[in-house]
């Protein structure tokens, strides 16, 4: 689906700009008009890491007039394997500043705006409102959902990319013309189901493959040429050298852009929505986590298990694991319910997906219940792997 140009063209190109962008100017589909639109465009790169590196470098080389960079991290030696906008001399310096220096070497005609801060619900709308287009190179689900929600609420298009090991994905989300990220992924995966690149690794050159697709889509949107990946997901397998396109339809039941949206503003806590857990909880679950199948085996073998559901009463009414008792997480964290936990039985906690049970487990261990464990994936995993007859929600 062809779309109109995202921005109006600048008044003119200088002699220096004509010389620099001559290879664009002789392409009929780009020409003077397209290059003037690139000059007039304001693009924000969310992240100056693996995807942000090639994105920023090629957007700068292409002549995008204003490039914003938002990143609060500093360059680490482990970044250099894939984050090619940074070098050895940049280790320890803010990524946004390092990236800006590299951009100045690539194209001094570009105006670079540095946002050396963490993107959060308090600043995302104000920052996004300054730009025509957002390019998302983030590596965590909480920020991805926030970027999507802010873009939809502001009516901004954004180019999304994701990488892991040898696999990459890219798409364009623009609520006015197609689906949003929530149409593709209505809910984040359960905690621990999708390892981060820091946990699972990423082939460095994959960043260039997906980043170049993102830049290609940005140029198409700005200049109004070709057919952007609106309503399509590009999936890349570097090992098989295979690209696949998957059609993504706008979901009429989408919580954000559907016919009856339930999300009408930014969420209060995206970390909580995406199942992020505290450091204490992460430490507590290490070596104290079982699967839903292991729980079933314990029950079938007659093991004396004290199974505790730490969800809320309304969730308990929807479904429950046989043999469980309900003790909401809040009562565990407050200490109110600690007297209900036996010292001579195997304590097993669960919630919906494993987040709340991890937090409750940390509180129990701090109270002296050192042998307590929790169920990875919670009742979602139980339904998927043990008892699919139970209703899900």
Tab-separated table of C-alpha atoms in Angstrom:
chain	number	residue	atom	x	y	z
A	1	UNK	CA	0.000	0.000	0.000
A	2	UNK	CA	1.593	3.255	-1.182
A	3	UNK	CA	1.334	6.159	1.235
A	4	UNK	CA	1.711	9.917	0.741
A	5	UNK	CA	5.025	11.536	1.751
A	6	UNK	CA	5.346	12.030	5.481
A	7	UNK	CA	6.905	15.526	5.313
A	8	UNK	CA	6.913	18.516	3.010
A	9	UNK	CA	10.087	19.219	1.020
A	10	UNK	CA	12.627	21.780	2.165
A	11	UNK	CA	12.856	24.960	0.144
A	12	UNK	CA	16.144	24.087	-1.533
A	13	UNK	CA	19.355	22.081	-1.466
A	14	UNK	CA	22.716	23.787	-1.213
A	15	UNK	CA	25.505	23.169	-3.694
A	16	UNK	CA	27.270	21.045	-1.066
A	17	UNK	CA	24.119	18.990	-0.541
A	18	UNK	CA	23.641	18.462	-4.268
A	19	UNK	CA	27.190	17.154	-4.550
A	20	UNK	CA	26.886	14.944	-1.464
A	21	UNK	CA	23.532	13.385	-2.409
A	22	UNK	CA	24.065	13.130	-6.163
A	23	UNK	CA	23.545	9.350	-6.221
A	24	UNK	CA	20.115	9.877	-4.691
A	25	UNK	CA	19.259	12.751	-6.992
A	26	UNK	CA	19.735	10.704	-10.157
A	27	UNK	CA	17.260	8.067	-8.956
A	28	UNK	CA	13.953	9.144	-10.544
A	29	UNK	CA	11.874	7.950	-7.578
A	30	UNK	CA	13.911	10.076	-5.160
A	31	UNK	CA	15.229	13.036	-7.151
A	32	UNK	CA	15.359	16.597	-5.853
A	33	UNK	CA	11.912	16.402	-4.323
A	34	UNK	CA	12.662	13.286	-2.283
A	35	UNK	CA	16.006	14.608	-1.096
A	36	UNK	CA	14.385	17.862	0.000
A	37	UNK	CA	11.887	15.847	2.030
A	38	UNK	CA	14.735	13.944	3.675
A	39	UNK	CA	16.393	17.269	4.501
A	40	UNK	CA	13.185	18.536	6.095
A	41	UNK	CA	12.531	15.345	8.082
A	42	UNK	CA	12.971	14.953	11.831
A	43	UNK	CA	13.618	11.361	12.889
A	44	UNK	CA	14.130	10.018	16.397
A	45	UNK	CA	16.160	6.872	16.986
A	46	UNK	CA	15.160	5.170	20.234
A	47	UNK	CA	18.396	3.545	21.294
A	48	UNK	CA	21.949	3.889	19.986
A	49	UNK	CA	22.817	0.221	20.362
A	50	UNK	CA	22.767	-2.730	17.974
A	51	UNK	CA	19.922	-1.550	15.753
A	52	UNK	CA	20.404	2.132	16.476
A	53	UNK	CA	23.984	2.069	15.183
A	54	UNK	CA	23.336	1.229	11.506
A	55	UNK	CA	20.051	3.127	11.627
A	56	UNK	CA	21.679	6.378	12.702
A	57	UNK	CA	24.646	5.999	10.375
A	58	UNK	CA	22.570	5.399	7.251
A	59	UNK	CA	19.918	7.986	8.119
A	60	UNK	CA	22.736	10.499	8.502
A	61	UNK	CA	24.359	9.448	5.255
A	62	UNK	CA	20.981	9.675	3.496
A	63	UNK	CA	20.652	13.314	4.505
A	64	UNK	CA	17.888	13.282	7.095
A	65	UNK	CA	17.962	16.879	8.315
A	66	UNK	CA	17.393	16.325	12.029
A	67	UNK	CA	18.332	13.186	13.893
A	68	UNK	CA	17.338	12.712	17.506
A	69	UNK	CA	19.096	10.136	19.672
A	70	UNK	CA	17.684	8.961	22.966
A	71	UNK	CA	19.838	6.626	25.049
A	72	UNK	CA	20.927	6.818	28.681
A	73	UNK	CA	23.477	3.977	28.575
A	74	UNK	CA	27.247	4.179	28.266
A	75	UNK	CA	29.446	2.325	25.789
A	76	UNK	CA	30.730	-1.009	27.068
A	77	UNK	CA	33.427	-3.146	25.480
A	78	UNK	CA	30.878	-5.915	24.866
A	79	UNK	CA	28.896	-3.489	22.677
A	80	UNK	CA	31.639	-3.179	20.080
A	81	UNK	CA	30.885	-6.592	18.541
A	82	UNK	CA	27.751	-5.145	16.904
A	83	UNK	CA	27.256	-1.465	17.821
A	84	UNK	CA	29.425	-0.139	15.030
A	85	UNK	CA	28.702	3.535	15.605
A	86	UNK	CA	30.949	3.323	18.686
A	87	UNK	CA	34.673	2.643	18.909
A	88	UNK	CA	37.285	1.637	21.455
A	89	UNK	CA	37.919	5.244	22.469
A	90	UNK	CA	34.200	5.642	23.281
A	91	UNK	CA	34.109	2.964	25.991
A	92	UNK	CA	32.709	4.478	29.161
A	93	UNK	CA	31.152	7.505	27.438
A	94	UNK	CA	27.388	8.076	26.930
A	95	UNK	CA	26.154	6.278	23.833
A	96	UNK	CA	24.126	9.258	22.633
A	97	UNK	CA	27.210	11.481	22.693
A	98	UNK	CA	29.403	8.833	21.062
A	99	UNK	CA	26.830	8.348	18.305
A	100	UNK	CA	26.581	12.094	17.731
A	101	UNK	CA	30.337	12.324	17.192
A	102	UNK	CA	30.239	9.528	14.631
A	103	UNK	CA	27.334	11.158	12.808
A	104	UNK	CA	29.299	14.410	12.583
A	105	UNK	CA	32.081	12.496	10.819
A	106	UNK	CA	29.623	10.866	8.422
A	107	UNK	CA	27.609	13.971	7.606
A	108	UNK	CA	28.230	17.337	9.302
A	109	UNK	CA	25.157	18.757	7.552
A	110	UNK	CA	22.852	16.791	9.858
A	111	UNK	CA	21.453	18.481	12.964
A	112	UNK	CA	21.817	16.024	15.864
A	113	UNK	CA	19.667	16.349	18.971
A	114	UNK	CA	20.889	14.385	21.997
A	115	UNK	CA	18.479	13.079	24.613
A	116	UNK	CA	20.867	11.574	27.146
A	117	UNK	CA	18.093	10.238	29.352
A	118	UNK	CA	15.951	7.182	29.909
A	119	UNK	CA	12.715	7.136	27.942
A	120	UNK	CA	9.779	6.862	30.338
A	121	UNK	CA	6.072	7.624	30.558
A	122	UNK	CA	6.820	11.117	31.875
A	123	UNK	CA	8.895	12.258	28.888
A	124	UNK	CA	7.978	9.998	25.962
A	125	UNK	CA	5.115	12.102	24.610
A	126	UNK	CA	7.039	15.354	24.887
A	127	UNK	CA	10.082	13.901	23.115
A	128	UNK	CA	8.110	12.094	20.399
A	129	UNK	CA	6.096	15.221	19.608
A	130	UNK	CA	9.270	16.887	18.308
A	131	UNK	CA	9.720	14.354	15.477
A	132	UNK	CA	7.968	13.203	12.315
A	133	UNK	CA	9.025	9.573	12.566
A	134	UNK	CA	10.239	7.213	15.291
A	135	UNK	CA	12.683	4.366	14.656
A	136	UNK	CA	12.559	1.840	17.480
A	137	UNK	CA	15.743	-0.079	18.238
A	138	UNK	CA	14.959	-1.034	21.827
A	139	UNK	CA	15.724	-4.451	23.288
A	140	UNK	CA	13.060	-4.926	25.957
A	141	UNK	CA	9.321	-5.417	25.874
A	142	UNK	CA	8.434	-2.702	28.380
A	143	UNK	CA	9.949	0.039	26.215
A	144	UNK	CA	8.529	-1.453	23.006
A	145	UNK	CA	4.995	-1.312	24.338
A	146	UNK	CA	5.534	2.221	25.627
A	147	UNK	CA	6.941	3.355	22.269
A	148	UNK	CA	3.977	1.841	20.481
A	149	UNK	CA	1.402	3.315	22.836
A	150	UNK	CA	2.925	6.798	22.695
A	151	UNK	CA	3.176	6.667	18.890
A	152	UNK	CA	-0.474	5.637	18.541
A	153	UNK	CA	-1.683	8.256	21.018
A	154	UNK	CA	0.280	10.960	19.152
A	155	UNK	CA	-0.591	9.680	15.678
A	156	UNK	CA	3.068	9.075	14.823
A	157	UNK	CA	4.313	6.308	12.516
A	158	UNK	CA	7.246	4.245	13.706
A	159	UNK	CA	9.585	1.660	12.268
A	160	UNK	CA	10.181	-1.335	14.520
A	161	UNK	CA	12.948	-3.910	14.528
A	162	UNK	CA	13.911	-6.858	16.710
A	163	UNK	CA	16.925	-9.183	16.738
A	164	UNK	CA	17.964	-12.348	18.568
A	165	UNK	CA	20.809	-14.713	17.748
A	166	UNK	CA	20.351	-15.334	13.988
A	167	UNK	CA	16.770	-14.095	13.642
A	168	UNK	CA	15.369	-10.648	12.981
A	169	UNK	CA	12.011	-8.983	12.438
A	170	UNK	CA	10.959	-5.604	11.108
A	171	UNK	CA	7.715	-3.789	10.427
A	172	UNK	CA	6.100	-0.368	10.229
A	173	UNK	CA	3.313	0.484	12.653
A	174	UNK	CA	1.032	3.402	11.886
A	175	UNK	CA	-2.405	3.302	13.448
A	176	UNK	CA	-3.850	5.667	10.849
A	177	UNK	CA	-3.069	3.260	8.024
A	178	UNK	CA	-2.739	-0.179	9.606
A	179	UNK	CA	-2.089	-2.214	12.744
A	180	UNK	CA	-0.071	-1.257	15.784
A	181	UNK	CA	2.404	-3.370	17.740
A	182	UNK	CA	-0.351	-4.541	20.091
A	183	UNK	CA	-2.275	-5.932	17.109
A	184	UNK	CA	0.703	-8.198	16.444
A	185	UNK	CA	1.583	-8.885	20.081
A	186	UNK	CA	-1.471	-8.206	22.291
A	187	UNK	CA	0.407	-9.306	25.404
A	188	UNK	CA	4.080	-9.649	26.261
A	189	UNK	CA	5.477	-13.155	26.634
A	190	UNK	CA	5.687	-14.628	30.137
A	191	UNK	CA	8.844	-13.590	32.010
A	192	UNK	CA	11.800	-15.770	31.120
A	193	UNK	CA	10.201	-17.149	27.952
A	194	UNK	CA	12.187	-14.857	25.629
A	195	UNK	CA	15.814	-14.347	26.683
A	196	UNK	CA	17.424	-10.993	26.025
A	197	UNK	CA	20.371	-10.621	23.662
A	198	UNK	CA	22.552	-10.325	26.760
A	199	UNK	CA	21.329	-13.776	27.811
A	200	UNK	CA	21.099	-15.527	24.463
A	201	UNK	CA	23.472	-13.585	22.226
A	202	UNK	CA	23.101	-12.001	18.810
A	203	UNK	CA	25.106	-12.277	15.609
A	204	UNK	CA	26.651	-8.835	15.229
A	205	UNK	CA	25.988	-8.451	11.507
A	206	UNK	CA	22.294	-9.202	12.056
A	207	UNK	CA	22.030	-5.663	13.426
A	208	UNK	CA	23.093	-4.300	10.045
A	209	UNK	CA	20.612	-6.519	8.187
A	210	UNK	CA	17.601	-5.420	10.230
A	211	UNK	CA	18.833	-1.866	10.783
A	212	UNK	CA	19.170	-1.333	7.032
A	213	UNK	CA	15.584	-2.540	6.545
A	214	UNK	CA	14.458	-0.006	9.138
A	215	UNK	CA	16.285	2.807	7.351
A	216	UNK	CA	14.876	1.700	4.011
A	217	UNK	CA	11.365	1.875	5.460
A	218	UNK	CA	12.051	5.282	7.013
A	219	UNK	CA	13.207	6.689	3.664
A	220	UNK	CA	10.120	5.292	1.919
A	221	UNK	CA	7.821	6.846	4.505
A	222	UNK	CA	9.524	10.238	4.396
A	223	UNK	CA	9.627	10.483	0.601
A	224	UNK	CA	6.375	8.668	-0.193
A	225	UNK	CA	7.930	6.058	-2.489
A	226	UNK	CA	7.394	2.309	-2.687
A	227	UNK	CA	5.191	0.283	-0.357
A	228	UNK	CA	6.157	0.504	3.325
A	229	UNK	CA	5.856	-2.508	5.612
A	230	UNK	CA	2.574	-1.264	7.054
A	231	UNK	CA	0.465	-4.346	7.763
A	232	UNK	CA	3.369	-6.672	6.997
A	233	UNK	CA	6.001	-8.303	9.158
A	234	UNK	CA	9.388	-9.068	7.609
A	235	UNK	CA	11.051	-12.088	9.210
A	236	UNK	CA	14.701	-12.818	8.484
A	237	UNK	CA	16.581	-16.058	9.181
A	238	UNK	CA	20.288	-15.388	8.748
A	239	UNK	CA	21.300	-19.067	8.944
A	240	UNK	CA	18.968	-20.103	6.124
A	241	UNK	CA	19.356	-16.721	4.372
A	242	UNK	CA	15.606	-16.541	4.086
A	243	UNK	CA	13.190	-13.630	4.206
A	244	UNK	CA	9.489	-14.162	4.826
A	245	UNK	CA	6.668	-11.636	4.806
A	246	UNK	CA	3.692	-12.193	7.074
A	247	UNK	CA	0.508	-10.194	6.724
A	248	UNK	CA	-0.539	-8.441	9.923
A	249	UNK	CA	-4.117	-7.255	10.122
A	250	UNK	CA	-5.474	-4.493	12.283
A	251	UNK	CA	-7.149	-6.174	15.254
A	252	UNK	CA	-10.667	-4.798	15.846
A	253	UNK	CA	-10.322	-5.990	19.442
A	254	UNK	CA	-6.943	-4.325	20.007
A	255	UNK	CA	-6.801	-2.782	23.466
A	256	UNK	CA	-5.221	0.378	22.034
A	257	UNK	CA	-6.323	0.941	18.429
A	258	UNK	CA	-9.368	-1.350	18.238
A	259	UNK	CA	-13.011	-0.425	17.938
A	260	UNK	CA	-13.487	-0.259	21.714
A	261	UNK	CA	-10.066	0.561	23.175
A	262	UNK	CA	-9.436	-0.047	26.850
A	263	UNK	CA	-5.980	1.565	26.804
A	264	UNK	CA	-6.603	5.276	26.301
A	265	UNK	CA	-3.411	6.657	27.826
A	266	UNK	CA	0.060	5.473	28.743
A	267	UNK	CA	0.174	2.722	31.346
A	268	UNK	CA	1.333	3.610	34.827
A	269	UNK	CA	3.981	0.879	34.879
A	270	UNK	CA	5.178	-0.853	31.712
A	271	UNK	CA	7.684	-2.928	33.644
A	272	UNK	CA	4.842	-4.413	35.657
A	273	UNK	CA	2.739	-4.963	32.510
A	274	UNK	CA	5.601	-6.850	30.890
A	275	UNK	CA	6.366	-8.915	33.958
A	276	UNK	CA	9.650	-7.447	35.056
A	277	UNK	CA	10.685	-8.621	38.514
A	278	UNK	CA	12.859	-7.081	41.197
A	279	UNK	CA	16.467	-8.087	41.790
A	280	UNK	CA	15.374	-9.764	45.034
A	281	UNK	CA	12.861	-11.861	43.115
A	282	UNK	CA	15.428	-12.778	40.485
A	283	UNK	CA	17.770	-13.985	43.212
A	284	UNK	CA	14.966	-15.866	44.981
A	285	UNK	CA	13.916	-17.900	41.943
A	286	UNK	CA	17.469	-19.003	41.119
A	287	UNK	CA	17.550	-22.690	41.954
A	288	UNK	CA	14.006	-22.489	43.348
A	289	UNK	CA	11.933	-22.786	40.193
A	290	UNK	CA	9.973	-25.776	38.936
A	291	UNK	CA	7.907	-26.306	35.803
A	292	UNK	CA	4.203	-26.996	35.659
A	293	UNK	CA	4.953	-30.587	34.620
A	294	UNK	CA	7.235	-31.045	37.632
A	295	UNK	CA	4.458	-29.814	39.906
A	296	UNK	CA	2.070	-32.354	38.372
A	297	UNK	CA	4.644	-35.112	38.883
A	298	UNK	CA	5.035	-34.093	42.524
A	299	UNK	CA	1.290	-34.219	43.014
A	300	UNK	CA	0.918	-37.577	41.258
A	301	UNK	CA	3.724	-39.106	43.326
A	302	UNK	CA	2.028	-38.101	46.570
A	303	UNK	CA	4.619	-35.519	47.593
A	304	UNK	CA	3.311	-33.407	50.475
A	305	UNK	CA	2.942	-30.122	48.621
A	306	UNK	CA	1.435	-26.931	50.035
A	307	UNK	CA	0.410	-25.239	46.796
A	308	UNK	CA	-0.368	-21.537	47.087
A	309	UNK	CA	-2.019	-19.375	44.438
A	310	UNK	CA	-0.895	-15.759	44.994
A	311	UNK	CA	-3.260	-14.218	42.451
A	312	UNK	CA	-6.302	-12.141	43.324
A	313	UNK	CA	-9.746	-13.581	44.206
A	314	UNK	CA	-11.259	-12.562	40.848
A	315	UNK	CA	-8.580	-14.547	39.006
A	316	UNK	CA	-9.076	-17.484	41.358
A	317	UNK	CA	-12.707	-17.585	40.244
A	318	UNK	CA	-11.681	-17.944	36.594
A	319	UNK	CA	-9.423	-20.970	36.995
A	320	UNK	CA	-7.298	-22.725	39.580
A	321	UNK	CA	-4.865	-25.598	39.883
A	322	UNK	CA	-6.352	-28.542	41.826
A	323	UNK	CA	-5.155	-28.643	45.414
A	324	UNK	CA	-4.151	-24.991	45.573
A	325	UNK	CA	-5.115	-22.526	48.287
A	326	UNK	CA	-5.524	-18.812	47.654
A	327	UNK	CA	-3.228	-16.402	49.494
A	328	UNK	CA	-2.898	-13.151	47.482
A	329	UNK	CA	0.585	-11.783	46.994
A	330	UNK	CA	-0.161	-8.655	48.998
A	331	UNK	CA	-0.855	-10.681	52.105
A	332	UNK	CA	2.456	-12.502	51.702
A	333	UNK	CA	4.478	-9.323	51.176
A	334	UNK	CA	2.851	-7.596	54.159
A	335	UNK	CA	3.587	-10.573	56.392
A	336	UNK	CA	-0.105	-10.918	57.226
A	337	UNK	CA	-0.317	-14.458	55.862
A	338	UNK	CA	3.070	-15.845	56.916
A	339	UNK	CA	1.504	-17.805	59.801
A	340	UNK	CA	-0.504	-19.832	57.289
A	341	UNK	CA	2.607	-21.343	55.721
A	342	UNK	CA	3.705	-24.694	57.242
A	343	UNK	CA	7.312	-25.358	58.166
A	344	UNK	CA	7.109	-29.125	57.477
A	345	UNK	CA	5.669	-29.217	53.937
A	346	UNK	CA	7.025	-28.400	50.489
A	347	UNK	CA	5.756	-24.898	49.693
A	348	UNK	CA	5.044	-24.194	46.026
A	349	UNK	CA	3.843	-20.780	44.845
A	350	UNK	CA	2.222	-19.871	41.561
A	351	UNK	CA	0.442	-16.935	39.935
A	352	UNK	CA	-0.675	-16.291	36.358
A	353	UNK	CA	2.722	-16.135	34.627
A	354	UNK	CA	5.395	-16.329	37.326
A	355	UNK	CA	6.006	-12.682	38.167
A	356	UNK	CA	3.949	-12.266	41.313
A	357	UNK	CA	4.939	-15.691	42.612
A	358	UNK	CA	8.604	-14.712	42.215
A	359	UNK	CA	8.048	-11.603	44.313
A	360	UNK	CA	6.142	-13.611	46.931
A	361	UNK	CA	8.902	-16.232	46.945
A	362	UNK	CA	11.466	-13.551	47.768
A	363	UNK	CA	9.356	-12.484	50.764
A	364	UNK	CA	8.979	-16.084	51.953
A	365	UNK	CA	12.695	-16.789	51.697
A	366	UNK	CA	13.436	-13.610	53.619
A	367	UNK	CA	11.070	-14.911	56.309
A	368	UNK	CA	12.999	-18.159	56.612
A	369	UNK	CA	11.165	-20.518	54.221
A	370	UNK	CA	14.372	-21.415	52.386
A	371	UNK	CA	13.012	-24.519	50.585
A	372	UNK	CA	10.010	-22.804	48.988
A	373	UNK	CA	9.809	-22.814	45.173
A	374	UNK	CA	7.607	-21.271	42.505
A	375	UNK	CA	6.180	-22.457	39.186
A	376	UNK	CA	7.761	-20.978	36.074
A	377	UNK	CA	5.079	-19.594	33.770
A	378	UNK	CA	2.405	-19.983	36.447
A	379	UNK	CA	-1.079	-21.175	35.615
A	380	UNK	CA	-0.560	-20.151	31.983
A	381	UNK	CA	2.070	-22.865	31.729
A	382	UNK	CA	-0.199	-25.306	33.605
A	383	UNK	CA	-2.992	-24.738	31.087
A	384	UNK	CA	-0.630	-25.025	28.121
A	385	UNK	CA	1.285	-28.117	29.241
A	386	UNK	CA	-0.785	-30.007	31.822
A	387	UNK	CA	-4.508	-29.255	31.682
A	388	UNK	CA	-5.736	-27.450	28.560
A	389	UNK	CA	-9.331	-27.983	29.683
A	390	UNK	CA	-8.965	-25.157	32.198
A	391	UNK	CA	-10.206	-21.783	30.956
A	392	UNK	CA	-7.513	-19.182	30.266
A	393	UNK	CA	-7.648	-15.415	30.535
